[in-house]
Amino acid sequence: MQLGIIGLGRMGGNIARRLMLNGHTTVVYDRDEASRSALAKEGSTAVADLPALVAAMDKPRAVWVMLPAGEPTEETINVLSELLDADDVIIDGGNTFYKDDVRRAQALTAKGLHYVDVGTSGGVWGLERGYCMMIGGEADVVQRLDPLFATLAPGMGSVERTKGRNSADDRAERGYIHAGPAGAGHFVKMIHNGIEYGMMQAFAEGFDILKQKNSENLPVEQRFDLNMADIAEVWRRGSVVSSWLLDLTADALATDPQLDAYSGAVADSGEGRWTIEAAMEQAVPVPVLSSALFARFRSRQKSSYADKMLSAMRFGFGGHKEGPK
Amino acid sequence: MQLGIIGLGRMGGNIARRLMLNGHTTVVYDRDEASRSALAKEGSTAVADLPALVAAMDKPRAVWVMLPAGEPTEETINVLSELLDADDVIIDGGNTFYKDDVRRAQALTAKGLHYVDVGTSGGVWGLERGYCMMIGGEADVVQRLDPLFATLAPGMGSVERTKGRNSADDRAERGYIHAGPAGAGHFVKMIHNGIEYGMMQAFAEGFDILKQKNSENLPVEQRFDLNMADIAEVWRRGSVVSSWLLDLTADALATDPQLDAYSGAVADSGEGRWTIEAAMEQAVPVPVLSSALFARFRSRQKSSYADKMLSAMRFGFGGHKEGPK
Amino acid sequence: MQLGIIGLGRMGGNIARRLMLNGHTTVVYDRDEASRSALAKEGSTAVADLPALVAAMDKPRAVWVMLPAGEPTEETINVLSELLDADDVIIDGGNTFYKDDVRRAQALTAKGLHYVDVGTSGGVWGLERGYCMMIGGEADVVQRLDPLFATLAPGMGSVERTKGRNSADDRAERGYIHAGPAGAGHFVKMIHNGIEYGMMQAFAEGFDILKQKNSENLPVEQRFDLNMADIAEVWRRGSVVSSWLLDLTADALATDPQLDAYSGAVADSGEGRWTIEAAMEQAVPVPVLSSALFARFRSRQKSSYADKMLSAMRFGFGGHKEGPK
Amino acid sequence: MQLGIIGLGRMGGNIARRLMLNGHTTVVYDRDEASRSALAKEGSTAVADLPALVAAMDKPRAVWVMLPAGEPTEETINVLSELLDADDVIIDGGNTFYKDDVRRAQALTAKGLHYVDVGTSGGVWGLERGYCMMIGGEADVVQRLDPLFATLAPGMGSVERTKGRNSADDRAERGYIHAGPAGAGHFVKMIHNGIEYGMMQAFAEGFDILKQKNSENLPVEQRFDLNMADIAEVWRRGSVVSSWLLDLTADALATDPQLDAYSGAVADSGEGRWTIEAAMEQAVPVPVLSSALFARFRSRQKSSYADKMLSAMRFGFGGHKEGPK
């Protein structure tokens, strides 16, 4: 099957590669000429602009936009919507806010086009392992694209089957789902990332306690000499916290147990914040997901106005001095 | 009435002063000679050691220990308990963990002595405003000391009376309570401090949002130019968040709206942590009180192992680089 | 000065009353005829619809809309904006989301009208105590309305003056501020409510620990018999947590120490949620403000899907059975 | 190798079985006669009391105590310590608080005995998969017991090896570690459980948002019809949140997507609480681990005093009525 791909960064490029390795054809565009050439050498039809991309494809077309969420994606979809023909499909594979999907789907439907949103997890590992995909859009359109999704997904692999699972639809077991109408794919992916933040923070806090148990700040008789790398390693076998995130933690600790390679200033993307927003719209208490997000905010601050205000109050009622160093 | 006072720091010294200003007599000791002399000039009988203090007092004695919690208090009480006579009272006015009170009361009772724990709030303002006191111990012993407590407490003052209050015991309205047996005083004071942490953090977070709304990090059209000092000031009149902590915040912001005088590294005392421990023993969810404590922990760290671990995982699954600056 | 008031509920009616008690005149409308008649008897000019209200007022008019935020306010302002003349002012005194203020101000400015947003705190107590007001809008328009604000505000009263305060603008000390352009008033009020939630939850958690310390679930030797009403009362005098919220807590506990009058299902209004949203837009960590909000969400649930999922996992790895009762 | 085992519940019995399946011999005791007989039929030497157990074993003995933490374990170890000979080893495989291990090790050392604490994760799955073990004690004693640990552990299995791992000690890769001196084993296991709580709560909150997105409480145009079972299933393949806990979640949702089999009242064991205590001793901020614990506390309450107090304050300042249903 043929797929147009716009945006050949790490994700877009590997999506093209995984498709071509499995017999699909790709027509690709990136504003960076070198990226286009690289894919062309690997078998893609590389084009120099969006009109050329549209011209190079068979109808009905399917064009996967794999760009940063927000303006880059929005503008590209606007331009595409003017170039495409009725019944063509635009796929947004980026990290778009699901309400933008809902809005766009309505606008494109009015033009006779289709819109599919695909939340993907798998990052740099997707080429090799496949992409876990959560898809929103019209059922028949998602079905039309099924050969692409089936290829991009990890497949059943060696993962042990879920007990009692009995569903006519085996796509979930092969690593992709049709979650619902436009927006549902990114909604599920958004919550995935919210959970991811929470799990990461759980490990981070636990290892922080372990690490501080070795600290010279503790009285010597209370101190242990725990081996962070060994602890991560042992938990990978048979423990309740076994997980891919733990595997990655073990990887990092094996060669850098002090984690000196990292500054400790941690970025956050839109999905973590939108997860909290969704929880607030639905009145769902999410103390863990929000705490995980706030820990990232705090990690990027040297000192905060909030903290200074605590000191100011302490000075006010108790004369405690916590001045600048 | 006569009171022995051990420890003439800010709290102990002012307690002696407030008592003497109101007709009581004090016998005082501090290991610092200058502190003793100062009080002697203000009318106290100053003595050079604990045996002299005991010798200088009339029976049954009441000795107020006003020292740092932990070893200094523990050792002094141990020494005192060997010097005092049956029916004498030891008062611990410090920030002692309430379980230590329970233990000590049992030990002292076995020796024929009495033990009273007094949690006091009011800090540097107590001399002028009076001390808010939460008292634990035997009812008749607390009653015996009532003239002292009545003097030290703020009294009814100009505070509007609580609607519907109808209690035979008006001590609470005069600023002190007999909370229960030994330990109950410090238990109530401990929870007071836990609440205090939570309220402080609520203000700190709120003002942090206000402050960041002025920030150059925001797009200019989203920015305001809010005046922190005016906001604190206006809330002092008729708003729901009116409080002494807000008054102190307004004081600080009036002259230092950027709070540049503070480093942002905020200390915490035992009470905040013990509050969380008590909540865990009783299975009470305390998300706000614990969050307030953790914010202080975090305020004292430059970067944390936990944060670095988040970066390490992000690098593992997504290739995101958050290295040292 | 003359003010038009639309919406004569508890807030709108009392605003009219406080103004008239101090020599201002009011033209009022409410869709409920009885409410209008009541105010007419107290001296207002009561009208039967919005055109009549506009007709009854002198130019330039100032009309205070005191309706539920969202559609009722939005629609009324839309209608008014068609009826009013250039240079007239619409004041939104409700709990509007500040971004709606920004949008409306732009739209009304295009029509030659002015828009002022007023966040008010003080609730049912405002008639007697005055309203604490945070005002957004054009400086000269806010100045034009100053006689109204000065009357509605609490004034300096008996509140002790802030130390070191030295500002040419004494409005904050009289209980109202011009916080900035349109939206700034409701923004500051929104944060006020966020802080309020945090403070309330701090008290709630602290008293919950105190209450559970009396519980039969604890071993008898660990139990106290703490008096909730006395504790709230004593903290009102000289303690660090002294506050209006504590006064109200003391009021409630004086007559109902078990709080049996309450179900424990606690509502939340938009401001608490918007505060968290603002914090997320500005990347400010707000663990206390969010925890306070989530506690309210949880308070309204009998059991949650989240909790059931924990049980499901526990059954999966440990065979623990936590089935339905 | 020979091992004495006291306590033949799910854990103790399966430990005996796994050892015997791999050529070790066991001498077992349980106060329940039926449990003893069952093991005897499977090859154990079953004895009727502790003296018989000691008499039936070769020196130096190793006795594994697999009883509930607290009094049952404490008493058994006390009795054993009187029966055993110098150089014998007592192993505590339960969920003991690590400070109790430290204390016991000191006491037993004074008697010439050895003490080893083993934190085990793996629950009901251990017989089949092996037990992930974190071990504390003297290095040479732990070494002496190595044949037992090597058998009980999962072994390297099919788990992909950690990148860059280069350690002379391959025990972690085989599923067990010598974490440090007595107490270190249970300390690491305790933190493991703290992390487990956090991860579980992250999933629980995320799925709760997903579930509520289907809710009739939302306006119909905002609602999706998400399939919980499919979402859990798809995340098992290639997503960042892949984990054993997710596998178990998928198991549960496959047959009971509404989770109607569960009441939502979730128990917590000591380890979750001790983790928070350790964090407080070391001043490590743990917002996620504590939030996860508090969610369990709250899950067991119908309504809380804290929530009622919020309602009481709301009534006080705003006249909002949130009375009992």
Short mmCIF file of C-alpha atoms in Angstrom, two decimals, chain A residues 100-313:
data_model
loop_
_atom_site.label_atom_id
_atom_site.label_comp_id
_atom_site.label_asym_id
_atom_site.label_seq_id
_atom_site.Cartn_x
_atom_site.Cartn_y
_atom_site.Cartn_z
CA ASP A 100 -7.65 19.93 17.97
CA ASP A 101 -8.34 16.59 16.29
CA VAL A 102 -12.05 16.92 16.93
CA ARG A 103 -12.08 20.41 15.45
CA ARG A 104 -10.01 19.46 12.43
CA ALA A 105 -12.04 16.37 11.66
CA GLN A 106 -15.18 18.51 11.49
CA ALA A 107 -13.53 21.01 9.19
CA LEU A 108 -12.07 18.36 6.87
CA THR A 109 -15.28 16.36 6.75
CA ALA A 110 -16.98 19.49 5.46
CA LYS A 111 -14.48 19.41 2.59
CA GLY A 112 -15.07 15.73 1.84
CA LEU A 113 -11.76 14.66 3.33
CA HIS A 114 -11.07 12.18 6.13
CA TYR A 115 -9.01 12.73 9.23
CA VAL A 116 -7.33 10.05 11.32
CA ASP A 117 -5.33 10.71 14.48
CA VAL A 118 -2.71 8.22 15.57
CA GLY A 119 -1.08 8.31 18.97
CA THR A 120 2.13 6.31 18.85
CA SER A 121 4.30 5.05 21.64
CA GLY A 122 7.61 3.38 21.08
CA GLY A 123 9.92 6.27 20.38
CA VAL A 124 13.36 5.46 19.09
CA TRP A 125 12.65 1.74 19.35
CA GLY A 126 9.76 1.67 16.92
CA LEU A 127 11.68 0.73 13.79
CA GLU A 128 12.89 -2.45 15.42
CA ARG A 129 10.02 -3.28 17.79
CA GLY A 130 7.10 -1.70 16.01
CA TYR A 131 4.87 1.14 17.10
CA CYS A 132 2.10 0.79 19.61
CA MET A 133 -0.71 2.80 18.00
CA MET A 134 -3.97 4.27 19.29
CA ILE A 135 -6.12 5.38 16.38
CA GLY A 136 -9.09 7.74 16.13
CA GLY A 137 -11.29 8.30 13.09
CA GLU A 138 -14.10 6.82 11.01
CA ALA A 139 -14.20 3.04 11.26
CA ASP A 140 -14.19 2.35 7.52
CA VAL A 141 -11.34 4.76 6.89
CA VAL A 142 -9.29 3.19 9.66
CA GLN A 143 -10.09 -0.18 8.10
CA ARG A 144 -8.93 1.05 4.68
CA LEU A 145 -5.55 1.90 6.20
CA ASP A 146 -5.29 -1.39 8.07
CA PRO A 147 -2.42 -2.83 5.98
CA LEU A 148 -0.27 0.11 7.07
CA PHE A 149 -1.18 -0.14 10.73
CA ALA A 150 -0.72 -3.91 10.77
CA THR A 151 2.80 -3.46 9.44
CA LEU A 152 3.77 -0.61 11.71
CA ALA A 153 2.48 -2.35 14.84
CA PRO A 154 4.67 -4.69 16.87
CA GLY A 155 2.47 -7.73 16.23
CA MET A 156 1.76 -10.43 18.77
CA GLY A 157 5.44 -11.18 19.27
CA SER A 158 6.48 -13.26 22.24
CA VAL A 159 4.30 -11.43 24.75
CA GLU A 160 2.32 -13.92 26.81
CA ARG A 161 -1.37 -13.80 25.97
CA THR A 162 -3.77 -12.14 28.38
CA LYS A 163 -5.76 -14.64 30.39
CA GLY A 164 -9.43 -14.80 29.54
CA ARG A 165 -9.12 -12.49 26.58
CA ASN A 166 -11.85 -13.27 24.11
CA SER A 167 -12.39 -10.57 21.54
CA ALA A 168 -13.37 -10.82 17.90
CA ASP A 169 -11.05 -7.89 17.25
CA ASP A 170 -7.43 -9.01 17.60
CA ARG A 171 -5.87 -5.70 16.64
CA ALA A 172 -5.12 -4.81 20.26
CA GLU A 173 -3.13 -8.01 20.58
CA ARG A 174 -1.19 -7.07 17.49
CA GLY A 175 -0.38 -3.65 18.94
CA TYR A 176 -2.93 -1.18 17.61
CA ILE A 177 -6.51 -0.21 18.35
CA HIS A 178 -9.24 1.81 16.77
CA ALA A 179 -10.08 3.76 19.91
CA GLY A 180 -13.06 5.70 18.56
CA PRO A 181 -13.87 8.76 16.45
CA ALA A 182 -11.39 11.50 15.63
CA GLY A 183 -9.55 12.56 18.78
CA ALA A 184 -9.96 9.25 20.57
CA GLY A 185 -6.55 8.05 19.43
CA HIS A 186 -4.69 11.03 20.79
CA PHE A 187 -6.86 11.02 23.90
CA VAL A 188 -5.78 7.48 24.77
CA LYS A 189 -2.16 8.29 23.92
CA MET A 190 -2.35 11.38 26.13
CA ILE A 191 -3.48 9.30 29.09
CA HIS A 192 -0.74 6.79 28.29
CA ASN A 193 1.80 9.55 28.73
CA GLY A 194 0.17 10.74 31.92
CA ILE A 195 0.55 7.24 33.33
CA GLU A 196 4.11 7.11 32.06
CA TYR A 197 4.94 10.27 34.03
CA GLY A 198 3.49 8.73 37.16
CA MET A 199 5.38 5.46 36.78
CA MET A 200 8.63 7.26 36.09
CA GLN A 201 8.23 9.43 39.15
CA ALA A 202 7.44 6.38 41.28
CA PHE A 203 10.76 4.83 40.27
CA ALA A 204 12.57 8.14 40.66
CA GLU A 205 11.34 8.66 44.20
CA GLY A 206 12.03 5.09 45.24
CA PHE A 207 15.58 5.14 43.94
CA ASP A 208 16.10 8.54 45.55
CA ILE A 209 15.32 7.05 48.95
CA LEU A 210 17.64 4.12 48.23
CA LYS A 211 20.38 6.51 47.15
CA GLN A 212 20.02 8.76 50.17
CA LYS A 213 20.24 5.71 52.43
CA ASN A 214 23.93 5.68 51.46
CA SER A 215 24.33 9.35 52.19
CA GLU A 216 26.88 10.89 54.49
CA ASN A 217 24.08 13.07 55.80
CA LEU A 218 22.80 10.09 57.74
CA PRO A 219 24.43 8.96 61.00
CA VAL A 220 26.88 6.22 60.07
CA GLU A 221 25.00 3.52 61.96
CA GLN A 222 21.87 4.21 59.88
CA ARG A 223 23.68 4.12 56.57
CA PHE A 224 23.74 1.29 54.04
CA ASP A 225 25.90 0.94 50.96
CA LEU A 226 23.21 -0.04 48.48
CA ASN A 227 24.12 -0.79 44.88
CA MET A 228 21.65 1.03 42.63
CA ALA A 229 22.52 -0.95 39.51
CA ASP A 230 22.10 -4.30 41.23
CA ILE A 231 18.78 -3.29 42.71
CA ALA A 232 17.36 -2.25 39.35
CA GLU A 233 18.73 -5.45 37.86
CA VAL A 234 17.28 -7.80 40.45
CA TRP A 235 13.83 -6.24 40.22
CA ARG A 236 13.78 -7.07 36.52
CA ARG A 237 13.33 -10.74 37.42
CA GLY A 238 10.10 -11.83 39.00
CA SER A 239 9.26 -8.67 40.92
CA VAL A 240 5.99 -6.77 40.80
CA VAL A 241 7.65 -3.63 39.41
CA SER A 242 9.07 -5.37 36.32
CA SER A 243 8.54 -3.05 33.38
CA TRP A 244 10.19 -1.57 30.35
CA LEU A 245 10.89 1.62 32.33
CA LEU A 246 12.75 -0.51 34.87
CA ASP A 247 14.74 -2.11 32.05
CA LEU A 248 15.76 1.35 30.86
CA THR A 249 16.63 2.35 34.41
CA ALA A 250 18.84 -0.70 34.72
CA ASP A 251 20.52 0.21 31.43
CA ALA A 252 21.29 3.70 32.71
CA LEU A 253 22.48 2.60 36.14
CA ALA A 254 24.72 -0.16 34.76
CA THR A 255 27.19 2.34 33.40
CA ASP A 256 26.39 5.51 35.37
CA PRO A 257 25.11 4.64 38.85
CA GLN A 258 25.45 8.24 40.06
CA LEU A 259 23.58 9.48 36.97
CA ASP A 260 26.21 12.16 36.56
CA ALA A 261 25.40 12.39 32.88
CA TYR A 262 22.17 14.20 33.68
CA SER A 263 21.46 17.71 34.90
CA GLY A 264 18.22 16.86 36.61
CA ALA A 265 16.25 19.48 34.67
CA VAL A 266 13.42 17.46 33.18
CA ALA A 267 11.25 18.58 30.29
CA ASP A 268 7.56 17.88 30.00
CA SER A 269 5.46 17.74 26.88
CA GLY A 270 1.86 18.78 26.39
CA GLU A 271 0.39 15.38 27.13
CA GLY A 272 1.21 15.40 30.82
CA ARG A 273 -0.53 18.73 31.27
CA TRP A 274 -3.51 17.84 29.08
CA THR A 275 -4.01 14.70 31.12
CA ILE A 276 -4.51 16.84 34.21
CA GLU A 277 -6.86 19.12 32.30
CA ALA A 278 -8.93 16.14 31.20
CA ALA A 279 -9.05 14.91 34.78
CA MET A 280 -10.30 18.30 35.90
CA GLU A 281 -12.99 18.41 33.22
CA GLN A 282 -14.18 15.02 34.40
CA ALA A 283 -13.63 15.64 38.13
CA VAL A 284 -11.29 12.66 38.47
CA PRO A 285 -8.77 12.93 41.33
CA VAL A 286 -5.26 12.43 39.94
CA PRO A 287 -2.81 13.13 42.77
CA VAL A 288 -0.10 10.89 41.35
CA LEU A 289 -0.27 12.07 37.77
CA SER A 290 -0.24 15.71 38.85
CA SER A 291 2.54 15.23 41.40
CA ALA A 292 4.67 13.67 38.69
CA LEU A 293 4.13 16.67 36.46
CA PHE A 294 4.86 19.17 39.22
CA ALA A 295 8.11 17.38 40.07
CA ARG A 296 9.25 18.13 36.52
CA PHE A 297 8.25 21.76 36.78
CA ARG A 298 10.20 22.04 40.02
CA SER A 299 13.21 20.23 38.57
CA ARG A 300 13.76 23.10 36.16
CA GLN A 301 13.81 25.81 38.83
CA LYS A 302 16.83 26.77 40.87
CA SER A 303 14.83 28.35 43.60
CA SER A 304 11.22 29.34 43.54
CA TYR A 305 9.26 32.37 44.61
CA ALA A 306 7.04 29.98 46.53
CA ASP A 307 9.98 28.76 48.61
CA LYS A 308 11.15 32.28 49.32
CA MET A 309 7.69 33.17 50.51
CA LEU A 310 7.80 30.31 53.02
CA SER A 311 11.04 31.72 54.35
CA ALA A 312 9.52 35.19 54.53
CA MET A 313 6.63 33.91 56.64
#
